[in-house]
Amino acid sequence: MPTPSDPAPCDLDEQLYECLECGARLCSAESPTCCPECEGTLRNLSRPRPE
């Protein structure tokens, strides 16, 4: 089964989220709580930038 590809690099004000259920990834400036694909739980993959 192929691994879902990452979306294009996120904008500076967006963060990368991954669905724990289906593995879908999306960039969003919002704070989504459920996957638009399967309604599963999203996890924020973005890391804070070092100062």
Coordinates of N, CA, C and O in Angstrom, one line a residue:
M1 N 0.9 -1.2 0.0 CA 0.0 0.0 0.0 C 0.9 1.2 0.0 O 1.8 1.4 0.8
P2 N 0.7 2.1 -0.9 CA 1.6 3.3 -1.0 C 1.3 4.3 0.2 O 0.2 4.4 0.7
T3 N 2.4 4.9 0.6 CA 2.3 5.9 1.7 C 1.8 7.2 1.1 O 2.2 7.6 0.0
P4 N 0.8 7.8 1.8 CA 0.3 9.1 1.3 C 1.4 10.1 1.2 O 2.3 10.2 2.1
S5 N 1.4 10.9 0.1 CA 2.5 11.9 0.0 C 2.2 13.1 0.8 O 1.0 13.4 1.0
D6 N 3.2 13.8 1.2 CA 3.0 15.1 1.9 C 2.4 16.1 0.9 O 2.8 16.1 -0.3
P7 N 1.6 17.0 1.4 CA 1.1 18.1 0.6 C 2.3 19.0 0.2 O 3.4 18.9 0.8
A8 N 2.1 20.0 -0.7 CA 3.2 20.9 -1.0 C 3.6 21.6 0.3 O 2.8 21.6 1.3
P9 N 4.8 22.1 0.4 CA 5.2 22.8 1.7 C 4.2 23.8 2.1 O 3.6 24.5 1.4
C10 N 4.0 23.7 3.4 CA 3.0 24.6 4.0 C 3.5 26.1 4.0 O 4.6 26.3 4.1
D11 N 2.5 27.0 4.0 CA 2.8 28.4 4.1 C 3.3 28.7 5.5 O 3.1 27.9 6.4
L12 N 3.9 29.8 5.7 CA 4.5 30.2 7.0 C 3.4 30.2 8.1 O 3.7 29.8 9.3
D13 N 2.2 30.5 7.8 CA 1.2 30.6 8.8 C 0.4 29.3 8.9 O -0.6 29.2 9.6
E14 N 0.8 28.3 8.2 CA 0.1 27.0 8.2 C 0.9 25.9 8.9 O 2.1 26.1 9.1
Q15 N 0.2 24.9 9.4 CA 0.9 23.8 10.1 C 0.4 22.5 9.4 O -0.6 22.4 8.8
L16 N 1.3 21.5 9.5 CA 1.0 20.2 8.8 C 0.3 19.2 9.8 O 0.7 19.1 11.0
Y17 N -0.8 18.7 9.4 CA -1.6 17.7 10.2 C -1.7 16.4 9.5 O -1.7 16.3 8.3
E18 N -1.7 15.3 10.3 CA -1.8 14.0 9.8 C -3.0 13.2 10.5 O -3.1 13.3 11.7
C19 N -3.8 12.5 9.7 CA -4.9 11.8 10.3 C -4.3 10.5 10.9 O -3.6 9.7 10.3
L20 N -4.7 10.2 12.2 CA -4.3 9.0 12.8 C -5.0 7.7 12.3 O -4.6 6.6 12.5
E21 N -6.2 8.0 11.6 CA -7.0 6.9 11.1 C -6.6 6.4 9.7 O -6.3 5.3 9.5
C22 N -6.5 7.4 8.8 CA -6.3 7.0 7.4 C -4.9 7.5 6.8 O -4.6 7.1 5.7
G23 N -4.2 8.3 7.6 CA -2.9 8.7 7.2 C -2.9 9.9 6.3 O -1.8 10.3 5.8
A24 N -4.0 10.5 6.0 CA -4.1 11.7 5.1 C -3.4 12.8 5.8 O -3.4 13.0 7.0
R25 N -2.7 13.7 5.0 CA -2.0 14.8 5.5 C -2.6 16.1 4.8 O -3.0 16.1 3.7
L26 N -2.6 17.2 5.6 CA -3.1 18.4 5.1 C -2.4 19.6 5.8 O -2.0 19.5 6.9
C27 N -2.3 20.7 5.1 CA -1.8 21.9 5.7 C -3.0 22.8 6.0 O -3.9 22.9 5.2
S28 N -2.9 23.5 7.2 CA -4.0 24.3 7.5 C -3.5 25.4 8.5 O -2.7 25.2 9.3
A29 N -4.1 26.6 8.3 CA -3.8 27.7 9.2 C -4.8 27.7 10.4 O -4.6 28.3 11.4
E30 N -5.8 26.9 10.2 CA -6.8 26.7 11.2 C -6.3 25.7 12.2 O -5.1 25.3 12.1
S31 N -7.1 25.2 13.2 CA -6.7 24.1 14.1 C -7.8 23.0 13.9 O -8.6 22.9 14.8
P32 N -7.7 22.3 12.8 CA -8.7 21.3 12.5 C -8.6 20.2 13.6 O -7.5 19.8 14.1
T33 N -9.7 19.6 13.9 CA -9.8 18.5 14.9 C -10.1 17.2 14.3 O -9.9 16.1 14.9
C34 N -10.7 17.2 13.1 CA -11.1 15.9 12.4 C -10.7 15.9 11.0 O -10.7 17.0 10.3
C35 N -10.4 14.8 10.4 CA -9.9 14.6 9.1 C -11.1 14.8 8.1 O -12.2 14.3 8.3
P36 N -10.8 15.6 7.0 CA -11.9 15.9 6.0 C -12.1 14.6 5.2 O -13.2 14.5 4.6
E37 N -11.2 13.7 5.2 CA -11.3 12.4 4.4 C -12.2 11.4 5.1 O -13.1 10.9 4.5
C38 N -11.9 11.1 6.4 CA -12.6 10.0 7.1 C -13.1 10.4 8.4 O -13.7 9.6 9.1
E39 N -13.0 11.7 8.8 CA -13.5 12.2 10.1 C -12.7 11.6 11.3 O -13.1 11.7 12.4
G40 N -11.5 11.1 11.0 CA -10.6 10.6 12.1 C -9.9 11.7 12.8 O -10.0 12.9 12.5
T41 N -9.2 11.4 13.9 CA -8.4 12.3 14.7 C -7.2 12.8 14.0 O -6.5 12.0 13.4
L42 N -7.0 14.1 14.0 CA -5.8 14.7 13.4 C -4.7 15.0 14.4 O -5.0 15.3 15.5
R43 N -3.4 14.8 14.0 CA -2.3 15.0 14.8 C -1.5 16.1 14.2 O -1.2 16.1 13.0
N44 N -1.0 17.1 15.0 CA -0.2 18.2 14.4 C 1.2 17.7 14.3 O 1.9 17.3 15.3
L45 N 1.8 17.7 13.1 CA 3.1 17.2 12.8 C 4.1 18.4 12.8 O 5.3 18.1 12.8
S46 N 3.7 19.6 12.8 CA 4.6 20.7 12.7 C 5.3 20.9 14.1 O 4.7 20.7 15.1
R47 N 6.6 21.2 13.9 CA 7.4 21.4 15.1 C 7.6 22.9 15.3 O 7.8 23.6 14.3
P48 N 7.7 23.4 16.6 CA 8.0 24.8 16.8 C 9.4 25.1 16.2 O 10.3 24.2 16.4
R49 N 9.6 26.2 15.6 CA 10.9 26.6 15.1 C 11.8 27.0 16.2 O 11.4 27.7 17.1
P50 N 13.1 26.6 16.2 CA 14.0 27.1 17.2 C 14.2 28.6 17.1 O 14.2 29.2 16.1
E51 N 14.4 29.2 18.3 CA 14.6 30.7 18.3 C 16.0 31.0 17.8 O 16.9 30.4 18.0

